[in-house]
Structure formats: structure tokens, C-alpha cells
Amino acid sequence: MSVSRATGPGRARATAATPPLLAATVVRELVGEIVGDRIGGRARADLTLLVNICAGELGRVLCARAPVSAAALARIENVAARWAQLDLPVDLLQRAVHAGIGTAFQQLAPTLAWSTVRTVRGNGLVLIDIVRTMSTAVSRGYVREIRALAGEQRAVVQTVTARLLAGNVAGASTSGDIEIADGYRVLAVALGQHPDEQDHRLDARVVARRKLRRVQADLATAGPGVLTQLSVDGGTLLLPLDETTGDPDDLVARLTRAAAAPVTVAMADADRDRIPQAVELAHELLDLAVRLGRGAGLYRFEDLACEYQLGRPGTANEKIRSVLAPLQTEPELERMLGEFLAAGGRVATAQRLGVPVGVLRRRLARITELTGLDPARATDLWYLRSSVIARAIHRTAHGGGAAQVLGSGAAQVYGSGAAHMHGGGAARIHGDDPDSELDAAV
């Protein structure tokens, strides 16, 4: 770099020429220090260009006391965008900016006036401003390109996911560079409310969107090929079934930590040609878990097989629900039965209800008198429990609450306190046909 002494205090006339040898030396030292020889010729050329731009602008700004030119900033942003496209590290660009400015300043410093505190301060502020401006340009160009690439990838993922959910495997295979797996683990997800969503001082919609972004960020690290279709309330995940498929319980635990809210998940595995049926099944299982208040966590088909069958519409469902029909004239008995089933014994039930055991015994005897079934007999208890579950499922599916059937205490085990979280049934999401052939997906 050639410079001449300035005529005024603190000024320097500097040309914007940086010797090619100097720039090449800076880049060689920089690359050798950080990445060794694992960088291509195009990347080295970009680093050399960046060093030259920074050195040239430093001389011009110190000479004219003018801001960094828009043309120089645009060139820096273009270099950063190219690195984002090539998935190269942005920190190397930032180091190149600092190295270029630092090396050029060492060459230029002897020509500057340092006679007063004012000139020292002025030169220092100019140097700081140049570093800040150019570093910001690198970050701006890199982030802008990353966001554009992420948007394109997100659109591709959404297209592939939608086509797989619709059963269009051929269309999904041609939608982008995402490899379609032979089989998928389908996860139906319900995201509960974050505590801050109940805080009236905060915007619940903003809190919910932040919760969703945290979950999506965690899913981005779950492995390649994970497909998602999520909203702030939940949705559907498709995980490729291969050797990289992790433990679903671990994934649910991670999502719960990321959401900082209850996460309820139901899963079903299927070949890629049977994904729509598996999605239907998974969401029905999720609906059951939520309606019956089973609590957050992961549910497989075997966890809810009995409840799934009890909830199937038809003659058997009507018959099992009719077991407790005689209690409709005395609804407090039905709620007390729900508490009894949840507590698991007379003493615990009496304590929960706050009544003497003798009163509870008379009420159970009244249930036996009306239904012909004795809660003290294992066979009769199975029918009573099945009827309670079937009626709770039926009640919540038709706009009622399971707590109306089960009682507030039993709702902790069977109730529908969280039923509003997922909506009124899988049919609202995946169609209204209750007789869909779902068993093949299991």
C-alpha cells in the first residue's frame, strides 16, 4: 500500500491499492491458522477479494473522512452470500475482515498524525467504525442468504410432507432433493399451553409462536429426513424408519424441554404407501389420550388398544355405554363411580370425596341395585370401567366433558380436562369417516 503524508492534522492521503503479495500472505496465514488446506480456490479468491476491499476502504476513509462506500459494502455482502450458498463458515469471513483492516492499518499508521489526544481519538473511532460496518455487512449478507435458502427448503419440506400425508408418494419423490424413506414413524403431536400463554400481561400468540419455533429448532437436529407439519397447537411428524431412527421417548422428552409445556404424542409406524392410514390412527390415539386426560407423554397403540376399541361406533359401543344408563336419574352416582375407579379403593375414594366409608358403601350398593353389576366383583368392575370409558369418549366427541361422566378427581386419570387442547376428534383433521380401515397401519 502506498501512502503520502497529509497536509492537515490527523489526515493521510492513501491510495486504495494493496500489493497482491500482501493480500495473498494475509489469506495464506489466515487459512492456515483456521482450516489448514481444506479450502478451495474459489474460497481463497473470495478471502483475497475481501482483504483487498477492507484495506482499500480503510485508506480511502482515513483520507477523506467519509463513510465506507455502498459499493464496497455490496461487494462484501455478495461474498458473504456466496459463502452461505456453499455452506462455508462465516467466522472465517469475519476473521478476514479484521485481518485485512489490521494489516492495512499497520502499513498506514506511520503516515498518520498522532500528535494530540484528539487525533488519536479520531483515528481510533474511524478504525472502530470501519470494523463494525464491514463486519455487519458480512453478517447481513450471510444471514439474508441463509434465510432465503431456509425459506426455499421449508417450502420443499412442506410440499413433500403434504404429498406424503395425502398418499401421493410419486409426487413427493419428485418435489425436491429430499430422499423418501421406505417407511416412516408417524407422530401425532399436541402441544400444550406454555405458562406464559396464560399471563395477561403478555401476548399469548407471540408466546405460542416462540414455543413452536423452539420445537422446530429442536426437530432440525433430530436427524436427516424429518418432515413436519406443525402449528402452535401441534400437528404431525414423519420420521424415516432406518438405522438413525432414535428412541421416540427421548424425542418426546426433548420436545417437552424445548416447548417448556406439556407435549402429548401418539405414534404409529407404516410403510410410505400407508402413511395416510397411519396418520389417521395416530391422531385418533392422540385424541383418546387427550380426551381421557391420560397426561403428557408418548402413547403407542398397545397403550390405548382397549380404549380405541371401546370408542369404535357401532352396536357393541352402544351396548357397553348402556350399562350405566340406569344411573342417568342419579348422575351423582355416575360421578362417584368415576372417582371410585380412579382412586382404586373404598377408603381412598371416601377420602377423596370427603365422605364416610359407610356412605360410600351405600352408594356402591345403589349402583349395584340399578345396574345389576357389583363394583366389588372383578368381572362386573371390568364392565363398569369399560362403560365409564366408552361414555366419556362419546360425551367428549359430542361436545360434553368427560368430567361430567367421571367427576373432577377421576378426570386426572380419565377426564377431558385437556380435550380442548387438540380439538374435537381426529375426524376434524383427517375426515369424518369413522369406519376408515386403520388396522392395516398397525
CSV table of C-alpha atoms in Angstrom, one decimal:
chain,number,residue,atom,x,y,z
A,1,MET,CA,0.0,0.0,0.0
A,2,SER,CA,1.4,3.4,-0.9
A,3,VAL,CA,0.6,6.5,1.2
A,4,SER,CA,1.7,10.1,1.4
A,5,ARG,CA,1.9,12.4,4.4
A,6,ALA,CA,-1.2,14.5,4.8
A,7,THR,CA,-1.2,18.3,4.9
A,8,GLY,CA,-3.7,18.6,7.7
A,9,PRO,CA,-3.6,17.2,11.2
A,10,GLY,CA,-4.8,13.6,11.5
A,11,ARG,CA,-5.2,13.3,7.7
A,12,ALA,CA,-3.5,10.9,5.3
A,13,ARG,CA,-3.6,10.6,1.6
A,14,ALA,CA,-3.8,6.9,0.9
A,15,THR,CA,-4.3,5.0,-2.3
A,16,ALA,CA,-6.6,2.0,-2.3
A,17,ALA,CA,-4.0,-0.3,-3.8
A,18,THR,CA,-3.0,-3.3,-1.7
A,19,PRO,CA,0.0,-5.3,-3.0
A,20,PRO,CA,-1.2,-8.7,-4.3
A,21,LEU,CA,1.6,-10.3,-2.4
A,22,LEU,CA,0.5,-8.8,0.9
A,23,ALA,CA,-3.1,-9.8,0.4
A,24,ALA,CA,-2.1,-13.3,-0.6
A,25,THR,CA,0.1,-13.6,2.5
A,26,VAL,CA,-2.7,-12.5,4.8
A,27,VAL,CA,-5.1,-15.0,3.3
A,28,ARG,CA,-2.5,-17.8,3.4
A,29,GLU,CA,-1.8,-17.2,7.1
A,30,LEU,CA,-5.5,-16.9,7.9
A,31,VAL,CA,-6.5,-20.1,6.1
A,32,GLY,CA,-3.5,-22.0,7.6
A,33,GLU,CA,-4.4,-20.9,11.1
A,34,ILE,CA,-8.1,-21.8,10.9
A,35,VAL,CA,-8.8,-24.5,8.3
A,36,GLY,CA,-5.5,-25.7,7.0
A,37,ASP,CA,-5.6,-26.7,3.4
A,38,ARG,CA,-9.3,-27.8,3.4
A,39,ILE,CA,-10.5,-24.9,1.3
A,40,GLY,CA,-10.9,-24.5,-2.4
A,41,GLY,CA,-9.5,-22.0,-4.8
A,42,ARG,CA,-12.8,-20.0,-5.1
A,43,ALA,CA,-13.0,-19.5,-1.4
A,44,ARG,CA,-9.3,-18.3,-1.3
A,45,ALA,CA,-10.2,-15.9,-4.1
A,46,ASP,CA,-13.1,-14.6,-2.0
A,47,LEU,CA,-10.9,-14.1,1.0
A,48,THR,CA,-8.3,-12.3,-1.0
A,49,LEU,CA,-11.0,-10.0,-2.5
A,50,LEU,CA,-12.4,-9.3,1.0
A,51,VAL,CA,-8.9,-8.4,2.3
A,52,ASN,CA,-8.4,-6.0,-0.6
A,53,ILE,CA,-11.8,-4.4,-0.2
A,54,CYS,CA,-11.2,-3.8,3.5
A,55,ALA,CA,-7.6,-2.4,3.0
A,56,GLY,CA,-8.7,-0.2,0.2
A,57,GLU,CA,-11.7,1.2,2.1
A,58,LEU,CA,-9.5,1.8,5.2
A,59,GLY,CA,-7.1,4.1,3.2
A,60,ARG,CA,-10.0,5.9,1.5
A,61,VAL,CA,-12.0,6.5,4.7
A,62,LEU,CA,-9.0,7.7,6.6
A,63,CYS,CA,-8.0,10.1,3.8
A,64,ALA,CA,-11.5,11.5,3.1
A,65,ARG,CA,-13.1,11.0,6.5
A,66,ALA,CA,-16.1,9.6,4.6
A,67,PRO,CA,-18.2,6.5,5.4
A,68,VAL,CA,-17.5,3.2,3.8
A,69,SER,CA,-18.8,3.2,0.3
A,70,ALA,CA,-22.1,1.5,-0.6
A,71,ALA,CA,-20.4,-0.3,-3.5
A,72,ALA,CA,-17.8,-1.8,-1.1
A,73,LEU,CA,-20.5,-3.0,1.3
A,74,ALA,CA,-22.5,-4.5,-1.6
A,75,ARG,CA,-19.4,-6.5,-2.7
A,76,ILE,CA,-18.8,-7.7,0.8
A,77,GLU,CA,-22.4,-8.8,1.1
A,78,ASN,CA,-22.1,-10.7,-2.2
A,79,VAL,CA,-19.1,-12.5,-1.0
A,80,ALA,CA,-20.9,-13.5,2.3
A,81,ALA,CA,-24.0,-14.6,0.4
A,82,ARG,CA,-21.8,-16.9,-1.8
A,83,TRP,CA,-20.2,-18.4,1.3
A,84,ALA,CA,-23.7,-19.1,2.7
A,85,GLN,CA,-24.7,-20.9,-0.5
A,86,LEU,CA,-21.5,-23.0,-0.3
A,87,ASP,CA,-22.1,-23.7,3.4
A,88,LEU,CA,-18.8,-22.2,4.4
A,89,PRO,CA,-18.2,-20.8,7.9
A,90,VAL,CA,-19.0,-17.2,8.3
A,91,ASP,CA,-16.4,-16.8,11.1
A,92,LEU,CA,-13.6,-17.1,8.5
A,93,LEU,CA,-15.0,-14.1,6.7
A,94,GLN,CA,-15.1,-12.1,9.9
A,95,ARG,CA,-11.5,-13.0,10.6
A,96,ALA,CA,-10.6,-11.9,7.1
A,97,VAL,CA,-12.2,-8.5,7.6
A,98,HIS,CA,-10.3,-8.0,10.8
A,99,ALA,CA,-7.0,-9.3,9.3
A,100,GLY,CA,-7.4,-7.1,6.2
A,101,ILE,CA,-8.1,-4.0,8.2
A,102,GLY,CA,-5.4,-4.8,10.8
A,103,THR,CA,-2.7,-5.4,8.3
A,104,ALA,CA,-3.6,-2.3,6.2
A,105,PHE,CA,-3.7,-0.2,9.3
A,106,GLN,CA,-0.2,-1.3,10.4
A,107,GLN,CA,1.0,-0.2,7.0
A,108,LEU,CA,-0.9,3.1,7.2
A,109,ALA,CA,-0.3,4.1,10.8
A,110,PRO,CA,3.2,5.7,10.3
A,111,THR,CA,1.7,8.2,7.9
A,112,LEU,CA,-1.0,9.4,10.3
A,113,ALA,CA,-0.7,12.3,12.7
A,114,TRP,CA,-0.7,11.1,16.4
A,115,SER,CA,0.4,14.4,17.9
A,116,THR,CA,-2.6,15.2,20.0
A,117,VAL,CA,-5.2,13.2,22.1
A,118,ARG,CA,-7.8,14.5,19.7
A,119,THR,CA,-6.2,13.0,16.6
A,120,VAL,CA,-5.5,9.7,18.4
A,121,ARG,CA,-9.1,9.5,19.4
A,122,GLY,CA,-10.4,10.5,16.0
A,123,ASN,CA,-8.2,7.8,14.2
A,124,GLY,CA,-9.3,5.2,16.7
A,125,LEU,CA,-13.0,6.0,16.3
A,126,VAL,CA,-12.7,5.8,12.5
A,127,LEU,CA,-11.0,2.4,12.8
A,128,ILE,CA,-13.7,1.1,15.1
A,129,ASP,CA,-16.4,2.3,12.8
A,130,ILE,CA,-14.8,0.7,9.7
A,131,VAL,CA,-14.5,-2.7,11.5
A,132,ARG,CA,-18.1,-2.5,12.8
A,133,THR,CA,-19.5,-1.5,9.4
A,134,MET,CA,-17.7,-4.2,7.4
A,135,SER,CA,-18.4,-6.9,10.0
A,136,THR,CA,-22.1,-6.0,9.9
A,137,ALA,CA,-22.1,-6.2,6.1
A,138,VAL,CA,-20.7,-9.8,6.3
A,139,SER,CA,-23.3,-10.8,8.8
A,140,ARG,CA,-26.1,-9.2,6.8
A,141,GLY,CA,-25.2,-10.8,3.5
A,142,TYR,CA,-24.7,-14.2,5.1
A,143,VAL,CA,-27.9,-14.2,7.2
A,144,ARG,CA,-30.0,-12.9,4.3
A,145,GLU,CA,-28.9,-15.7,2.1
A,146,ILE,CA,-29.3,-18.3,4.9
A,147,ARG,CA,-32.9,-17.1,5.4
A,148,ALA,CA,-33.6,-17.3,1.7
A,149,LEU,CA,-32.2,-20.8,1.5
A,150,ALA,CA,-34.1,-21.9,4.6
A,151,GLY,CA,-37.3,-20.5,3.1
A,152,GLU,CA,-36.8,-22.5,-0.1
A,153,GLN,CA,-36.0,-25.6,1.9
A,154,ARG,CA,-39.0,-25.1,4.1
A,155,ALA,CA,-41.3,-24.8,1.1
A,156,VAL,CA,-39.9,-28.1,-0.3
A,157,VAL,CA,-40.3,-29.9,3.1
A,158,GLN,CA,-43.9,-28.7,3.3
A,159,THR,CA,-44.7,-29.8,-0.2
A,160,VAL,CA,-43.1,-33.3,0.3
A,161,THR,CA,-44.9,-33.6,3.7
A,162,ALA,CA,-48.3,-32.6,2.3
A,163,ARG,CA,-48.0,-35.1,-0.6
A,164,LEU,CA,-46.9,-38.0,1.7
A,165,LEU,CA,-49.8,-37.2,4.1
A,166,ALA,CA,-52.1,-37.3,1.1
A,167,GLY,CA,-50.7,-40.7,-0.1
A,168,ASN,CA,-49.0,-39.2,-3.2
A,169,VAL,CA,-45.6,-40.9,-2.9
A,170,ALA,CA,-44.8,-40.4,-6.5
A,171,GLY,CA,-45.4,-36.7,-6.3
A,172,ALA,CA,-43.4,-36.4,-3.1
A,173,SER,CA,-40.4,-38.2,-4.8
A,174,THR,CA,-40.2,-35.5,-7.5
A,175,SER,CA,-40.8,-32.5,-5.2
A,176,GLY,CA,-37.2,-31.8,-4.3
A,177,ASP,CA,-33.9,-33.3,-3.2
A,178,ILE,CA,-35.4,-34.9,-0.1
A,179,GLU,CA,-35.0,-38.7,-0.2
A,180,ILE,CA,-38.2,-40.5,0.5
A,181,ALA,CA,-37.7,-43.4,3.0
A,182,ASP,CA,-39.3,-46.8,2.7
A,183,GLY,CA,-41.1,-46.4,6.0
A,184,TYR,CA,-42.0,-43.7,8.5
A,185,ARG,CA,-42.7,-43.3,12.1
A,186,VAL,CA,-45.8,-41.1,12.3
A,187,LEU,CA,-46.1,-38.9,15.4
A,188,ALA,CA,-49.3,-37.1,16.1
A,189,VAL,CA,-48.4,-34.2,18.4
A,190,ALA,CA,-50.4,-32.0,20.8
A,191,LEU,CA,-48.5,-29.0,22.2
A,192,GLY,CA,-50.0,-27.8,25.5
A,193,GLN,CA,-50.0,-24.2,26.6
A,194,HIS,CA,-46.9,-22.6,27.8
A,195,PRO,CA,-47.4,-21.0,31.3
A,196,ASP,CA,-46.8,-17.5,29.8
A,197,GLU,CA,-49.7,-18.0,27.4
A,198,GLN,CA,-52.0,-17.6,30.5
A,199,ASP,CA,-50.2,-14.4,31.5
A,200,HIS,CA,-52.5,-11.5,30.6
A,201,ARG,CA,-49.5,-9.1,30.6
A,202,LEU,CA,-48.1,-10.9,27.6
A,203,ASP,CA,-49.3,-11.6,24.0
A,204,ALA,CA,-50.3,-15.2,24.1
A,205,ARG,CA,-49.9,-15.5,20.3
A,206,VAL,CA,-46.3,-14.3,20.5
A,207,VAL,CA,-45.6,-16.8,23.3
A,208,ALA,CA,-47.1,-19.6,21.4
A,209,ARG,CA,-45.1,-18.8,18.2
A,210,ARG,CA,-41.9,-18.8,20.2
A,211,LYS,CA,-42.8,-22.1,21.7
A,212,LEU,CA,-43.4,-23.5,18.2
A,213,ARG,CA,-40.0,-22.1,16.9
A,214,ARG,CA,-38.2,-23.8,19.8
A,215,VAL,CA,-39.8,-27.1,19.0
A,216,GLN,CA,-39.0,-26.7,15.3
A,217,ALA,CA,-35.4,-25.8,16.1
A,218,ASP,CA,-35.0,-29.0,18.2
A,219,LEU,CA,-36.6,-31.1,15.4
A,220,ALA,CA,-34.0,-29.7,13.0
A,221,THR,CA,-31.4,-31.6,15.0
A,222,ALA,CA,-33.4,-34.8,15.2
A,223,GLY,CA,-31.8,-36.2,12.1
A,224,PRO,CA,-32.0,-36.1,8.3
A,225,GLY,CA,-35.3,-36.5,6.5
A,226,VAL,CA,-37.6,-35.5,9.4
A,227,LEU,CA,-40.7,-34.0,7.9
A,228,THR,CA,-43.0,-31.8,9.9
A,229,GLN,CA,-46.4,-30.1,9.7
A,230,LEU,CA,-46.9,-28.2,12.9
A,231,SER,CA,-48.9,-25.3,14.3
A,232,VAL,CA,-48.8,-23.8,17.7
A,233,ASP,CA,-51.2,-26.4,18.9
A,234,GLY,CA,-49.5,-29.4,17.4
A,235,GLY,CA,-49.6,-31.4,14.2
A,236,THR,CA,-47.8,-34.3,12.5
A,237,LEU,CA,-44.2,-35.5,12.3
A,238,LEU,CA,-42.8,-38.1,9.9
A,239,LEU,CA,-39.5,-39.7,11.0
A,240,PRO,CA,-37.8,-42.0,8.5
A,241,LEU,CA,-37.6,-45.6,9.8
A,242,ASP,CA,-33.9,-46.5,9.4
A,243,GLU,CA,-30.8,-47.2,11.5
A,244,THR,CA,-30.7,-43.5,12.5
A,245,THR,CA,-34.2,-43.5,14.0
A,246,GLY,CA,-33.8,-42.7,17.7
A,247,ASP,CA,-35.9,-43.6,20.7
A,248,PRO,CA,-39.3,-41.9,20.5
A,249,ASP,CA,-39.4,-41.5,24.2
A,250,ASP,CA,-36.2,-39.5,24.1
A,251,LEU,CA,-37.6,-37.3,21.3
A,252,VAL,CA,-40.7,-36.6,23.3
A,253,ALA,CA,-38.6,-35.6,26.3
A,254,ARG,CA,-36.6,-33.3,24.1
A,255,LEU,CA,-39.7,-31.7,22.6
A,256,THR,CA,-41.1,-31.2,26.1
A,257,ARG,CA,-38.0,-29.4,27.2
A,258,ALA,CA,-37.9,-27.3,24.1
A,259,ALA,CA,-41.6,-26.3,24.4
A,260,ALA,CA,-41.5,-25.8,28.1
A,261,ALA,CA,-45.0,-27.0,28.0
A,262,PRO,CA,-46.9,-30.4,28.1
A,263,VAL,CA,-46.4,-32.4,25.0
A,264,THR,CA,-48.6,-35.4,24.2
A,265,VAL,CA,-47.7,-37.7,21.3
A,266,ALA,CA,-49.2,-40.8,19.8
A,267,MET,CA,-47.2,-42.9,17.3
A,268,ALA,CA,-47.8,-45.5,14.5
A,269,ASP,CA,-45.3,-47.0,12.1
A,270,ALA,CA,-46.1,-47.5,8.5
A,271,ASP,CA,-44.7,-48.1,5.0
A,272,ARG,CA,-44.6,-45.0,2.9
A,273,ASP,CA,-47.6,-46.2,0.9
A,274,ARG,CA,-49.7,-46.4,4.1
A,275,ILE,CA,-48.9,-43.1,5.7
A,276,PRO,CA,-52.4,-41.6,5.4
A,277,GLN,CA,-53.8,-44.6,7.4
A,278,ALA,CA,-51.1,-44.3,10.0
A,279,VAL,CA,-51.7,-40.6,10.4
A,280,GLU,CA,-55.4,-41.3,10.9
A,281,LEU,CA,-54.6,-43.9,13.5
A,282,ALA,CA,-52.0,-41.8,15.3
A,283,HIS,CA,-54.4,-38.8,15.6
A,284,GLU,CA,-57.2,-41.0,16.9
A,285,LEU,CA,-54.9,-42.4,19.5
A,286,LEU,CA,-53.8,-38.8,20.4
A,287,ASP,CA,-57.5,-37.8,20.6
A,288,LEU,CA,-58.2,-40.6,23.0
A,289,ALA,CA,-55.2,-39.8,25.3
A,290,VAL,CA,-56.2,-36.2,25.4
A,291,ARG,CA,-59.9,-36.8,25.9
A,292,LEU,CA,-59.3,-39.3,28.7
A,293,GLY,CA,-56.8,-37.0,30.4
A,294,ARG,CA,-54.0,-39.5,30.3
A,295,GLY,CA,-51.5,-36.7,30.6
A,296,ALA,CA,-48.5,-35.7,28.6
A,297,GLY,CA,-46.1,-38.3,27.2
A,298,LEU,CA,-45.8,-40.9,24.4
A,299,TYR,CA,-48.6,-43.3,23.6
A,300,ARG,CA,-48.4,-46.4,21.4
A,301,PHE,CA,-51.3,-48.4,20.0
A,302,GLU,CA,-50.9,-51.0,22.7
A,303,ASP,CA,-51.2,-48.3,25.4
A,304,LEU,CA,-54.7,-47.4,24.2
A,305,ALA,CA,-55.9,-50.5,22.4
A,306,CYS,CA,-58.8,-51.2,24.8
A,307,GLU,CA,-59.9,-47.5,24.8
A,308,TYR,CA,-59.6,-47.5,21.0
A,309,GLN,CA,-61.9,-50.4,20.6
A,310,LEU,CA,-64.4,-49.1,23.2
A,311,GLY,CA,-64.6,-45.9,21.3
A,312,ARG,CA,-65.5,-47.6,17.9
A,313,PRO,CA,-69.0,-46.6,16.9
A,314,GLY,CA,-71.5,-49.5,16.5
A,315,THR,CA,-73.8,-51.8,18.3
A,316,ALA,CA,-71.1,-53.0,20.8
A,317,ASN,CA,-70.3,-49.4,21.7
A,318,GLU,CA,-74.0,-48.6,22.3
A,319,LYS,CA,-74.4,-51.8,24.4
A,320,ILE,CA,-71.4,-51.1,26.6
A,321,ARG,CA,-72.5,-47.4,27.1
A,322,SER,CA,-76.0,-48.6,28.1
A,323,VAL,CA,-74.6,-50.4,31.1
A,324,LEU,CA,-74.6,-47.1,33.1
A,325,ALA,CA,-77.8,-45.8,31.5
A,326,PRO,CA,-79.8,-46.6,34.7
A,327,LEU,CA,-77.7,-44.1,36.6
A,328,GLN,CA,-78.9,-41.1,34.5
A,329,THR,CA,-81.6,-40.4,37.0
A,330,GLU,CA,-79.0,-40.2,39.7
A,331,PRO,CA,-75.9,-38.6,38.0
A,332,GLU,CA,-74.0,-38.2,41.3
A,333,LEU,CA,-73.7,-41.9,41.4
A,334,GLU,CA,-72.1,-42.0,38.0
A,335,ARG,CA,-69.6,-39.3,39.0
A,336,MET,CA,-68.9,-41.2,42.3
A,337,LEU,CA,-68.2,-44.4,40.3
A,338,GLY,CA,-65.7,-42.5,38.2
A,339,GLU,CA,-64.0,-41.4,41.4
A,340,PHE,CA,-64.0,-44.9,42.7
A,341,LEU,CA,-62.4,-46.3,39.6
A,342,ALA,CA,-59.7,-43.6,39.7
A,343,ALA,CA,-58.9,-44.0,43.4
A,344,GLY,CA,-58.8,-47.8,43.2
A,345,GLY,CA,-60.4,-48.5,46.6
A,346,ARG,CA,-63.2,-47.5,49.0
A,347,VAL,CA,-61.1,-45.8,51.6
A,348,ALA,CA,-59.2,-43.7,49.1
A,349,THR,CA,-62.4,-42.8,47.3
A,350,ALA,CA,-64.1,-41.8,50.6
A,351,GLN,CA,-61.1,-39.6,51.5
A,352,ARG,CA,-61.1,-38.0,48.0
A,353,LEU,CA,-64.9,-37.3,48.3
A,354,GLY,CA,-64.7,-36.3,51.9
A,355,VAL,CA,-67.5,-38.8,53.0
A,356,PRO,CA,-67.5,-41.7,55.5
A,357,VAL,CA,-66.8,-45.1,54.1
A,358,GLY,CA,-70.2,-46.2,55.2
A,359,VAL,CA,-71.9,-43.6,52.9
A,360,LEU,CA,-69.7,-44.7,50.0
A,361,ARG,CA,-70.6,-48.3,50.6
A,362,ARG,CA,-74.3,-47.5,50.4
A,363,ARG,CA,-73.8,-45.6,47.2
A,364,LEU,CA,-71.9,-48.5,45.6
A,365,ALA,CA,-74.8,-50.8,46.7
A,366,ARG,CA,-77.2,-48.4,45.0
A,367,ILE,CA,-75.1,-48.7,41.8
A,368,THR,CA,-75.4,-52.5,42.1
A,369,GLU,CA,-79.2,-52.2,42.6
A,370,LEU,CA,-79.7,-50.0,39.5
A,371,THR,CA,-77.2,-51.7,37.1
A,372,GLY,CA,-77.0,-55.3,38.4
A,373,LEU,CA,-73.2,-55.0,38.5
A,374,ASP,CA,-71.2,-55.1,41.7
A,375,PRO,CA,-68.0,-53.0,41.7
A,376,ALA,CA,-66.6,-55.4,44.2
A,377,ARG,CA,-66.5,-58.3,41.6
A,378,ALA,CA,-63.7,-58.2,39.1
A,379,THR,CA,-65.9,-59.2,36.1
A,380,ASP,CA,-68.5,-56.6,36.9
A,381,LEU,CA,-65.8,-54.0,37.6
A,382,TRP,CA,-64.4,-54.5,34.1
A,383,TYR,CA,-67.8,-53.8,32.5
A,384,LEU,CA,-68.4,-50.8,34.7
A,385,ARG,CA,-64.9,-49.4,33.8
A,386,SER,CA,-65.5,-50.1,30.1
A,387,SER,CA,-68.8,-48.3,30.2
A,388,VAL,CA,-67.3,-45.3,32.0
A,389,ILE,CA,-64.6,-45.0,29.4
A,390,ALA,CA,-67.0,-45.5,26.4
A,391,ARG,CA,-69.4,-42.9,27.8
A,392,ALA,CA,-66.5,-40.4,28.4
A,393,ILE,CA,-65.3,-40.8,24.8
A,394,HIS,CA,-68.8,-40.5,23.5
A,395,ARG,CA,-69.6,-37.5,25.7
A,396,THR,CA,-66.4,-35.6,24.6
A,397,ALA,CA,-67.0,-36.4,21.0
A,398,HIS,CA,-70.4,-34.8,21.1
A,399,GLY,CA,-69.4,-31.6,22.9
A,400,GLY,CA,-69.6,-32.7,26.5
A,401,GLY,CA,-66.8,-33.1,29.0
A,402,ALA,CA,-65.5,-36.3,30.4
A,403,ALA,CA,-65.6,-34.8,33.9
A,404,GLN,CA,-69.4,-34.7,33.6
A,405,VAL,CA,-69.2,-38.5,33.5
A,406,LEU,CA,-66.2,-39.2,35.6
A,407,GLY,CA,-66.0,-36.5,38.2
A,408,SER,CA,-63.3,-33.9,38.7
A,409,GLY,CA,-60.9,-36.3,40.6
A,410,ALA,CA,-61.3,-39.1,38.1
A,411,ALA,CA,-60.6,-36.7,35.3
A,412,GLN,CA,-57.0,-36.8,36.3
A,413,VAL,CA,-57.0,-40.4,35.0
A,414,TYR,CA,-59.8,-40.5,32.5
A,415,GLY,CA,-61.1,-37.0,32.2
A,416,SER,CA,-61.1,-34.5,29.3
A,417,GLY,CA,-59.5,-31.5,31.0
A,418,ALA,CA,-57.1,-31.3,28.1
A,419,ALA,CA,-59.5,-32.2,25.4
A,420,HIS,CA,-59.8,-28.6,24.2
A,421,MET,CA,-56.1,-28.7,23.5
A,422,HIS,CA,-56.3,-31.0,20.5
A,423,GLY,CA,-59.8,-30.3,19.2
A,424,GLY,CA,-62.9,-32.4,19.0
A,425,GLY,CA,-61.6,-35.5,17.4
A,426,ALA,CA,-59.3,-36.8,14.7
A,427,ALA,CA,-62.2,-36.6,12.3
A,428,ARG,CA,-61.9,-32.8,12.3
A,429,ILE,CA,-58.3,-33.2,11.0
A,430,HIS,CA,-58.4,-36.2,8.8
A,431,GLY,CA,-62.0,-36.6,7.6
A,432,ASP,CA,-65.3,-37.7,9.1
A,433,ASP,CA,-65.4,-41.3,8.1
A,434,PRO,CA,-65.3,-43.3,11.4
A,435,ASP,CA,-65.1,-46.7,9.5
A,436,SER,CA,-61.7,-46.0,7.8
A,437,GLU,CA,-59.6,-49.1,7.5
A,438,LEU,CA,-56.9,-48.2,10.1
A,439,ASP,CA,-55.9,-51.6,11.4
A,440,ALA,CA,-53.6,-52.2,8.4
A,441,ALA,CA,-51.4,-49.4,9.6
A,442,VAL,CA,-50.6,-51.0,12.9
